[in-house]
Coordinates of C-alpha atoms in Angstrom, one line a residue:
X1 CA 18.8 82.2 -81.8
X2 CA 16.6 84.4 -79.2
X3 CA 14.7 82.5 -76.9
X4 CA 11.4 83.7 -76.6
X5 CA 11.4 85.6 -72.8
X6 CA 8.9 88.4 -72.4
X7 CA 10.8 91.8 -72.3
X8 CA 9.0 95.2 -70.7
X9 CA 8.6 98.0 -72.3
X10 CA 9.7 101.6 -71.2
X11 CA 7.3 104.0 -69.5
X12 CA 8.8 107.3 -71.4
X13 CA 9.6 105.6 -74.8
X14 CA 7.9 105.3 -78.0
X15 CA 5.6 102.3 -79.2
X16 CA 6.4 100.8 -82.2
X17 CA 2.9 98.7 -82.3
X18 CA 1.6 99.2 -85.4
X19 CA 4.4 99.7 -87.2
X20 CA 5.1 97.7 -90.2
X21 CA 8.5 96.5 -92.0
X22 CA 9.1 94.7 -94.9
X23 CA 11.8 91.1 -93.5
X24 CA 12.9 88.4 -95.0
X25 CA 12.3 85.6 -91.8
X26 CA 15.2 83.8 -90.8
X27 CA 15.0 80.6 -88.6
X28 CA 12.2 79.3 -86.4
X29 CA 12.7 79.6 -82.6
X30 CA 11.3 78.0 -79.6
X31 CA 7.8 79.5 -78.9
X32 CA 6.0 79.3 -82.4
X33 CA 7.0 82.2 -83.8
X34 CA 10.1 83.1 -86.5
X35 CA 13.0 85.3 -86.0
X36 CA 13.8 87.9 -88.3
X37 CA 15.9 91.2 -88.7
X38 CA 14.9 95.0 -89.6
X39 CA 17.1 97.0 -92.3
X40 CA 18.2 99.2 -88.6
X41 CA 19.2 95.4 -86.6
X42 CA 15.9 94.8 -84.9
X43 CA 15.7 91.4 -84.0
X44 CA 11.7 90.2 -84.5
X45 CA 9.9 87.5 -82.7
X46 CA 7.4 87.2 -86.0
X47 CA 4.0 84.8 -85.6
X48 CA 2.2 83.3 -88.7
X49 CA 5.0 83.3 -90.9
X50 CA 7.6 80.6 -92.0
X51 CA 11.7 80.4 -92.3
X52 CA 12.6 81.8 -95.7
X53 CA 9.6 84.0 -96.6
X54 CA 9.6 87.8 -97.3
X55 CA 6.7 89.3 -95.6
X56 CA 5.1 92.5 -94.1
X57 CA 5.6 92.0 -90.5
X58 CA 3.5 94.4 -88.1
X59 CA 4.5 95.4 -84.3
X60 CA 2.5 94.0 -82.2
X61 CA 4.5 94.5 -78.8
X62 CA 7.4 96.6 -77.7
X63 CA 8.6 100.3 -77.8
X64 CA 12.1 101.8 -79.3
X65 CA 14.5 100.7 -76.5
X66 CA 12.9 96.4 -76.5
X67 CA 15.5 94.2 -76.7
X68 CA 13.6 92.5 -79.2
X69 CA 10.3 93.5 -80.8
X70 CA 7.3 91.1 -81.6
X71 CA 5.1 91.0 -84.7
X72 CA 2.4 89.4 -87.1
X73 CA 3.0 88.6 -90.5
X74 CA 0.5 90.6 -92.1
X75 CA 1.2 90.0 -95.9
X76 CA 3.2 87.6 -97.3
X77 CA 5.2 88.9 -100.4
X78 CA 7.0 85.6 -101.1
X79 CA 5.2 82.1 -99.7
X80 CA 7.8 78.9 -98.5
X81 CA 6.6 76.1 -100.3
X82 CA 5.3 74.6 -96.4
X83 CA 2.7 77.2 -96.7
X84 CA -1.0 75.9 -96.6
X85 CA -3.9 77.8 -96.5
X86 CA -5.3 77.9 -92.6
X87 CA -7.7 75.3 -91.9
X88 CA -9.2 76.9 -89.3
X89 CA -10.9 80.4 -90.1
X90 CA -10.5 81.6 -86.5
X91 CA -6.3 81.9 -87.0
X92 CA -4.4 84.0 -88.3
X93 CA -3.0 87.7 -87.4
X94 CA -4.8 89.1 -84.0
X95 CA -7.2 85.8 -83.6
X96 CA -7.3 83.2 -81.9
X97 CA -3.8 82.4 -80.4
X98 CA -4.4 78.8 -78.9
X99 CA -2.7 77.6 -82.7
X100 CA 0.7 78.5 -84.1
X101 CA 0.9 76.6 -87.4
X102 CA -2.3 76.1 -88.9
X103 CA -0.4 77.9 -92.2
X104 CA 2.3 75.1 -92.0
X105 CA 1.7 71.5 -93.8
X106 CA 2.1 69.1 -90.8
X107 CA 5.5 67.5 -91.9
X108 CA 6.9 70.6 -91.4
X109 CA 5.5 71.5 -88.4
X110 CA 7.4 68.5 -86.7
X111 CA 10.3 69.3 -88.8
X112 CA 10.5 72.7 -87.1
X113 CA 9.9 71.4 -83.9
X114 CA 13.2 69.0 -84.1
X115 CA 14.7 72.2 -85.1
X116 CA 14.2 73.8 -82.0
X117 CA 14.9 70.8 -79.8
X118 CA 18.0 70.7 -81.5
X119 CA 19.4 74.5 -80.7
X120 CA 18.1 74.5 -77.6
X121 CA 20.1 71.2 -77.0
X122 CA 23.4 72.8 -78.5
X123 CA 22.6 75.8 -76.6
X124 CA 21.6 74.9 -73.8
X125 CA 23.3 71.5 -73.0
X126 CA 26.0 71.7 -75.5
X127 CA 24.4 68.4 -77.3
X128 CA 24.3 67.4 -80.5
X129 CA 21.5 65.6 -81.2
X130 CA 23.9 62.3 -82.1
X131 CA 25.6 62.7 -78.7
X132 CA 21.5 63.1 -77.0
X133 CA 20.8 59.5 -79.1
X134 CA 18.2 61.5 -81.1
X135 CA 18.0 60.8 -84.6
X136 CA 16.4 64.5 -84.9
X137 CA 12.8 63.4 -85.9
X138 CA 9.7 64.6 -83.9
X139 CA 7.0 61.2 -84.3
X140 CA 3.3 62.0 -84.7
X141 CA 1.1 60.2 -82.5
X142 CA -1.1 57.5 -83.9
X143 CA -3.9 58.5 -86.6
X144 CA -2.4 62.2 -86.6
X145 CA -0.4 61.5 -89.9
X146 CA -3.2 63.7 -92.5
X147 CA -3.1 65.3 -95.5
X148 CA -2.1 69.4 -95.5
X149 CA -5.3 71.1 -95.1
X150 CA -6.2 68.5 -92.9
X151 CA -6.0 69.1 -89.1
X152 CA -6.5 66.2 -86.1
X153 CA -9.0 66.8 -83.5
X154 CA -7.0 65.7 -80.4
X155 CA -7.6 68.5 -77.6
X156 CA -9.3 66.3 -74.9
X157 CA -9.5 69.7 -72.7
X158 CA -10.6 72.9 -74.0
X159 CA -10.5 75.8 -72.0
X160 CA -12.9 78.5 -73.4
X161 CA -13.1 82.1 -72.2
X162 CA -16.0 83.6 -71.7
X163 CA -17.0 87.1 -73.3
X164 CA -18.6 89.9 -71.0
X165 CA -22.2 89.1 -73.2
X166 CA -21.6 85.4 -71.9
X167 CA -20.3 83.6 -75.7
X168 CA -17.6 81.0 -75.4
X169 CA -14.6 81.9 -77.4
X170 CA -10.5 81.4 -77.4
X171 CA -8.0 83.6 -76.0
X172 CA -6.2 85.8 -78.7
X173 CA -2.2 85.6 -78.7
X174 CA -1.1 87.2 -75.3
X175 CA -4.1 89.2 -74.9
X176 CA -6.9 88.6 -72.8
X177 CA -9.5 89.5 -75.6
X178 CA -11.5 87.0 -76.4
X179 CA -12.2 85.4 -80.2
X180 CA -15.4 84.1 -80.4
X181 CA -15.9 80.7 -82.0
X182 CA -18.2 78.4 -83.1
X183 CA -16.0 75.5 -83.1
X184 CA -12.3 74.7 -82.6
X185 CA -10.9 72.4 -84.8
X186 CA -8.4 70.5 -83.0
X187 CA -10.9 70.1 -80.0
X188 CA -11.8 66.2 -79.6
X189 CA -15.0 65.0 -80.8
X190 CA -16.1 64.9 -77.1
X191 CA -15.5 68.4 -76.1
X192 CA -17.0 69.5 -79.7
X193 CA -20.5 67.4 -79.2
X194 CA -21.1 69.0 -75.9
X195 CA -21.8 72.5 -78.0
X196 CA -20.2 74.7 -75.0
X197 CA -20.0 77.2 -78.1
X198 CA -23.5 77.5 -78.8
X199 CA -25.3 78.3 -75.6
X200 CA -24.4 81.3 -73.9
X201 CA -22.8 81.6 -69.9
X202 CA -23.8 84.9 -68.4
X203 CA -21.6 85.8 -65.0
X204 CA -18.6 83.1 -66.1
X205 CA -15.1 83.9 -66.9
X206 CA -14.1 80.4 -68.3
X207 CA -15.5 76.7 -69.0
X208 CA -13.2 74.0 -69.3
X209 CA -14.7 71.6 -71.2
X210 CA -13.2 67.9 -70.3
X211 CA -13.9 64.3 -72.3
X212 CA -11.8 61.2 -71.2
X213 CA -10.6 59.1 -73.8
X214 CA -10.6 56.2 -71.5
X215 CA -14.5 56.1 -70.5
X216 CA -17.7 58.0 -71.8
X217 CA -17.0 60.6 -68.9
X218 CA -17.7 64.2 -69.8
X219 CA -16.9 67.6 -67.1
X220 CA -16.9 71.1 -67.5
X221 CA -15.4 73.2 -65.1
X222 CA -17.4 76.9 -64.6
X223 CA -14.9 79.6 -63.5
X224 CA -17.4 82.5 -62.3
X225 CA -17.0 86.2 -62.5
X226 CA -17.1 87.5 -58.9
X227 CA -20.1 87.1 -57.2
X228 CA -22.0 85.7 -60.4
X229 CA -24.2 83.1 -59.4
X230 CA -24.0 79.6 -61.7
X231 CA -26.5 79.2 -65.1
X232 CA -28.3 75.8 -65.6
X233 CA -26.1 73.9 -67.7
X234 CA -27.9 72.1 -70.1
X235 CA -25.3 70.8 -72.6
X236 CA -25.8 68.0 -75.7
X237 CA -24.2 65.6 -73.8
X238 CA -24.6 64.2 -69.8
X239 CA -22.0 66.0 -68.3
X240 CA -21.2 66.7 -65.1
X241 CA -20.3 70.1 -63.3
X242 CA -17.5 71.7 -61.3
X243 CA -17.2 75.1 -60.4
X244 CA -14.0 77.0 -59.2
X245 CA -14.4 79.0 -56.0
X246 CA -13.6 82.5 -55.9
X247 CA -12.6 82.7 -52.3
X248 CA -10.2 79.4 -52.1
X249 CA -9.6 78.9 -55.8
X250 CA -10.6 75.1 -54.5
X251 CA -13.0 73.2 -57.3
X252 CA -16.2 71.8 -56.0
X253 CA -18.2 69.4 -57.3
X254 CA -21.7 70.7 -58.4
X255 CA -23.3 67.5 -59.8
X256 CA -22.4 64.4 -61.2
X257 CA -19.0 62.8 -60.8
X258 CA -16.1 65.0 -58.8
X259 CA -13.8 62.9 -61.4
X260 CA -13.2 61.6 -65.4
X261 CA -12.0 58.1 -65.4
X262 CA -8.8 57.8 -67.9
X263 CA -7.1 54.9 -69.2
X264 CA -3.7 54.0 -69.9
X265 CA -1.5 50.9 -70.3
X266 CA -4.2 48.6 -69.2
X267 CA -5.1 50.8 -66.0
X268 CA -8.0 53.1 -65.2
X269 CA -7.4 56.4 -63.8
X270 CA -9.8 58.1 -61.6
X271 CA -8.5 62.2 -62.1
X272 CA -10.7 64.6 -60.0
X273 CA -11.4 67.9 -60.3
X274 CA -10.2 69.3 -63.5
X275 CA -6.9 67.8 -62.6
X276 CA -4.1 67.1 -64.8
X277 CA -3.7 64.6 -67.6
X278 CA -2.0 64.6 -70.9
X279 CA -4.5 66.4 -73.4
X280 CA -3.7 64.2 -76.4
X281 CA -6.1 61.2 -76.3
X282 CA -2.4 58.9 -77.1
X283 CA -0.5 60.6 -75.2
X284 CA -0.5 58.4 -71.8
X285 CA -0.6 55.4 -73.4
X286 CA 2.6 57.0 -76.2
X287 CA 4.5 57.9 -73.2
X288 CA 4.4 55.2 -70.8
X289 CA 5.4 53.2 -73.5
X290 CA 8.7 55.7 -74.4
X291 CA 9.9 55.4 -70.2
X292 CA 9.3 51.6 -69.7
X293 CA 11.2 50.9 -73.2
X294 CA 13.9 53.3 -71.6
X295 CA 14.0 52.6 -68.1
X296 CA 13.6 48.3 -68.4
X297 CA 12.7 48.0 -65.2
X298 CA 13.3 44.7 -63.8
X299 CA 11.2 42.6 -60.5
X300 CA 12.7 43.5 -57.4
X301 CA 13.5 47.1 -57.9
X302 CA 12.8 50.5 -56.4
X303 CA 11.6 53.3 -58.4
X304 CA 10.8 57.0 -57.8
X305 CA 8.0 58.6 -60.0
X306 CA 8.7 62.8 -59.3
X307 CA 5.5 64.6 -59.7
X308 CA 3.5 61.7 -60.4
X309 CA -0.2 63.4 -60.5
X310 CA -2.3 60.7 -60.5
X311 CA 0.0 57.9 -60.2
X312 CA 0.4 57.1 -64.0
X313 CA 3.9 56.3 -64.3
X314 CA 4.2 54.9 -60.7
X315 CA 1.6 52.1 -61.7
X316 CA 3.2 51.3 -65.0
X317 CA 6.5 51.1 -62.7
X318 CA 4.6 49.2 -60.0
X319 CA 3.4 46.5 -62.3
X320 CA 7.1 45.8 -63.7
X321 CA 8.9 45.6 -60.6
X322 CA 6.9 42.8 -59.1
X323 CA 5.6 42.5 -55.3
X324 CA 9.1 42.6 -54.0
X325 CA 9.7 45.8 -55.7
X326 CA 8.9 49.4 -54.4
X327 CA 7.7 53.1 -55.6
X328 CA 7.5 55.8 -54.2
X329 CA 5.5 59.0 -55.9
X330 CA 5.6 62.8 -55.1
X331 CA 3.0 64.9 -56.1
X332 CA 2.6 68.7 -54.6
X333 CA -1.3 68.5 -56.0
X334 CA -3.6 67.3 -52.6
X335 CA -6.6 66.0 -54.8
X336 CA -4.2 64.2 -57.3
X337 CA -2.2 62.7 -54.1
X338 CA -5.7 61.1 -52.7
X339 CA -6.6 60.0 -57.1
X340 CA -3.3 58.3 -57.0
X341 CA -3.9 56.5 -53.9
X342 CA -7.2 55.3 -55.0
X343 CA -5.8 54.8 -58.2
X344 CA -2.8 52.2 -56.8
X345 CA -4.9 51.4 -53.6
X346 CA -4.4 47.4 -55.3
X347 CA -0.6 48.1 -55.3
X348 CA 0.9 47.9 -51.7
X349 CA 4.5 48.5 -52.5
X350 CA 3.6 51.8 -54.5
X351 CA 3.5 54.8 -51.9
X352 CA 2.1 58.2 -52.2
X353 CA 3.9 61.1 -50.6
X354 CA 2.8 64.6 -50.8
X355 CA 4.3 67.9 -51.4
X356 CA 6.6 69.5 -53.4
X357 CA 9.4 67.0 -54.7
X358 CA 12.8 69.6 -53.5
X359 CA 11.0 69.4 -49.5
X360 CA 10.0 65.6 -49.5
X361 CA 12.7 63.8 -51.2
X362 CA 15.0 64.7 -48.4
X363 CA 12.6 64.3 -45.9
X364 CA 12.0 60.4 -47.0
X365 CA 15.6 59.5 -46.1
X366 CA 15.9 57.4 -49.0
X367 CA 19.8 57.3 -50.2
X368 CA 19.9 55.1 -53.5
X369 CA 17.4 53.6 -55.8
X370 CA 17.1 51.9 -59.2
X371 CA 15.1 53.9 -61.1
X372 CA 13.7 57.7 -61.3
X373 CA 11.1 59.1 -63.9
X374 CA 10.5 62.9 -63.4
X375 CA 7.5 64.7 -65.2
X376 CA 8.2 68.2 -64.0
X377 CA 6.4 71.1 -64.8
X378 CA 7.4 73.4 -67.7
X379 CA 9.8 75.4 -65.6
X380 CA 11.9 72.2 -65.1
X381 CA 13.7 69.9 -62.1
X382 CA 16.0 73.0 -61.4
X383 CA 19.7 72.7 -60.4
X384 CA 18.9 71.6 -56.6
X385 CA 16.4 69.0 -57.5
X386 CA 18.9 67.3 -59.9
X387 CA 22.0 67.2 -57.9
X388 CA 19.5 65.0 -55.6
X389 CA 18.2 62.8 -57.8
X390 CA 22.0 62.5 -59.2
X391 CA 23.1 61.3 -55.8
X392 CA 20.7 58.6 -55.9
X393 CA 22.7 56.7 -58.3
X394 CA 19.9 55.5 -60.3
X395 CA 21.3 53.2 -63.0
X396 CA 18.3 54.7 -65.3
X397 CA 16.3 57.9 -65.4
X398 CA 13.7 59.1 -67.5
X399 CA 12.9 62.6 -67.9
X400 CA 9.4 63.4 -69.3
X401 CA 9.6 67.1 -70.4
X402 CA 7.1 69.5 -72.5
X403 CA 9.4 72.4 -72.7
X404 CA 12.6 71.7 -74.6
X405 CA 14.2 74.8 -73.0
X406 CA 13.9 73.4 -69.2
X407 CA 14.9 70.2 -70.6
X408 CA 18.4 71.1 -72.3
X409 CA 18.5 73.2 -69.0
X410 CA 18.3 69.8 -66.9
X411 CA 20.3 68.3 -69.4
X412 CA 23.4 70.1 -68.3
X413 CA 22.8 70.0 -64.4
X414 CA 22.5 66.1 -64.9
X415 CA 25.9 66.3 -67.3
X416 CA 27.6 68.1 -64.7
X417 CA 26.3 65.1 -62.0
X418 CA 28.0 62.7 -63.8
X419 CA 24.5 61.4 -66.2
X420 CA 24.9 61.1 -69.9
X421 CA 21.4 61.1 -72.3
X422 CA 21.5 57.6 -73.3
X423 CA 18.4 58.3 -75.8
X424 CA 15.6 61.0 -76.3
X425 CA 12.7 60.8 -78.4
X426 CA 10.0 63.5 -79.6
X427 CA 6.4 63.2 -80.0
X428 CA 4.4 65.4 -81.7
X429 CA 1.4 65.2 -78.8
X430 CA 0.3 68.9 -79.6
X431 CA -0.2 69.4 -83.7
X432 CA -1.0 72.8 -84.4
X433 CA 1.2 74.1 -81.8
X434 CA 4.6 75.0 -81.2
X435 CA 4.3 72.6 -77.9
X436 CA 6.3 69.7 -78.0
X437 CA 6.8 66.6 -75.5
X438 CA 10.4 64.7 -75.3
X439 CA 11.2 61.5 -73.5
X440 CA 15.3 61.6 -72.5
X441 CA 16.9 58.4 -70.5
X442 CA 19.8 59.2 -68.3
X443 CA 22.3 56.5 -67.2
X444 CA 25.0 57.3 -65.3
X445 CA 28.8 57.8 -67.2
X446 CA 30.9 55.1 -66.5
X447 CA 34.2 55.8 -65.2
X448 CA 37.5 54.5 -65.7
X449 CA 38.8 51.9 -63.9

């Protein structure tokens, strides 16, 4: 199966955009789109479209000497039976791209999502998913289970674009037009009731939209054009604002709070400046739950939490391993470093280090520990970073991942180490979406005596 890697088109040769072809769609693959083949070979990266369907499938990308080719499903001559009507009546062919399977009833849409974990597994890692300890389900999180036609409005963050007449819309699929809406129905109810899509934002280029699930805090984050000066905001709900500086791309605080306060496993999170934390309101809470289960740690150990943002994992660590244990976090962000030290400030044996995890882990001079959790970004540890870690001897590891590809990648760097995937799970923390987020626990392979 293809993976999905953007390909570049030749000056000289001829575009094929617009063209149409009459497939039958073969299997889905990793990036919310279908594969399927022309009558001449062309392979076909197809959107809005489903495994087993015969459709009209229009060119949307790439030229006559593309490896591959990548297209909307324009008509659909013969439906799948996991075909729903769109909910939402912003998707569909050259809309809004922030959804890939608003046509797809939402058991299937996990369904397809354990397929792709699983090639990119065999591919990648050469797992099956019985030697990964997967039993090859992807779990919804709680209160997401609905009805088809149905779709749960989880999306915490929302980052709109802006228009050039000021209107708030969504990014169409790898384009940088913008779809105006009037509301998007997998935001939260907290981004929705601050109505950033009915007022209009003359000189901006973005608002992010922000409501923590853990308090009644509510941000948006005003990305200006250049040299636009900032509108009154005057939004439905208090809010406060945060703008993004076009000369150090730092985020200042306008007014209100510089910070959203979070919650997870009995801990508040302080996380400033449009910083990072996971999007689904049950996410935190899903997966600090997944890497304690996994890890078990146990009073007295030490623990590394690998680009720990704002100290979530490294707390739930912290409070496990008792005052006569020890973590140590790595984060390359400055202003989540100082939210995780405030955050942790009433746990002495946790420490904050910051930079990037490959120049500070063998700066600290640590040789062995007991436990590792890693929550790396979407590109993955990389081979370097895990031949480190591997060193460490960690008798657990957990490995937090939102791309499947960089995982299975990992995967094999940690095989060839000498770690085995004890178990991995799935959660389903992004319905609507082809995004995906896997827990996998490592243990070292034992060798023969």
């Amino acid at each position: 199966m293809p993976h999905d890697t953007s390909d570049t088109p030749s000056v000289s040769a001829a575009s094929l955009v617009g063209e149409e072809y009459e497939v039958e769609v073969g299997p889905v693959a990793h990036g919310g789109h279908c594969i399927a083949r022309t009558d001449a070979g062309r392979v076909l990266f197809v959107r809005h479209t489903l495994p087993g369907e015969k459709v009209i499938a229009k060119i949307t990308e790439g030229d006559e000497t593309s490896r591959f080719l990548r297209a909307d499903a324009v008509r659909i001559l013969a439906p799948a039976k996991d075909r729903v009507e769109a909910p939402c009546p912003f998707s569909g062919p050259g809309r809004c791209g922030g959804c890939d399977w608003q046509h797809v009833k939402p058991g299937a849409q996990r369904r397809f999502k354990g397929e792709v974990i699983a090639e990119q597994l065999q591919r990648l890692a050469g797992l099956t998913p019985e030697e990964a300890g997967w039993d090859g389900t992807v779990m919804p999180a709680e209160g997401d289970k609905l009805p088809a036609g149905q779709v749960p409005a989880w999306r915490t963050r929302v980052q709109y674009a802006i228009d050039t007449e000021g209107r708030a819309g969504l990014r169409r699929h790898r384009s940088h037009e913008v779809e105006r809406i009037d509301h998007c129905m997998i935001a939260a109810p907290g981004v929705d009731e601050l109505g950033v899509e009915k007022r209009e934002w003359p000189g901006m280029a973005s608002v992010e939209a922000i409501a923590a699930t853990g308090s009644h805090d509510r941000q948006v984050v005003l990305t200006p054009r250049p040299g636009a000066r900032l509108p009154l905001v005057e939004l439905d709900r208090p809010v406060s604002v945060l703008r993004v500086d076009e000369h150090d791309s730092g985020v200042h605080r306008v007014h209100g709070r510089a910070f959203v306060r979070e919650r997870a496993d009995g801990r508040t999170y302080r996380v400033g400046n449009g910083g990072f934390w996971q999007v689904h309101p049950q996410a935190a809470d899903t997966l600090v739950k997944a890497v304690m289960q996994g890890l078990m740690p146990r009073k007295g150990e030490t623990a590394l939490d690998l680009y720990c943002g704002v100290g979530l994992f490294a707390g739930a660590i912290a409070e496990r391993v008792g005052e006569q244990g020890a973590v140590l976090g790595i984060e390359s962000s400055k202003r989540a470093v100082e939210d995780a030290r405030h955050n942790l400030d009433d746990l002495p044996r946790v420490r904050i280090e910051h930079g990037r995890v490959d120049r500070i882990l063998p700066r600290t001079g640590i040789t062995e520990t007991d436990l590792i959790v890693l929550d790396p970004p979407r590109a993955g540890a990389g081979k370097q970073t895990v031949r480190h870690l591997a060193a460490l001897a960690a008798r657990r590891i957990a490995y937090v991942a939102c791309d499947p590809a960089a995982l299975a990648r990992d995967l094999a760097y940690f095989s060839e180490e000498g770690y085995r995937v004890r178990t991995l799970r799935a959660f389903d923390l992004f319905p609507m979406t082809h995004h995906v987020e896997c827990v996998a626990i490592l243990e070292p392979v034992k060798k023969d005596a």
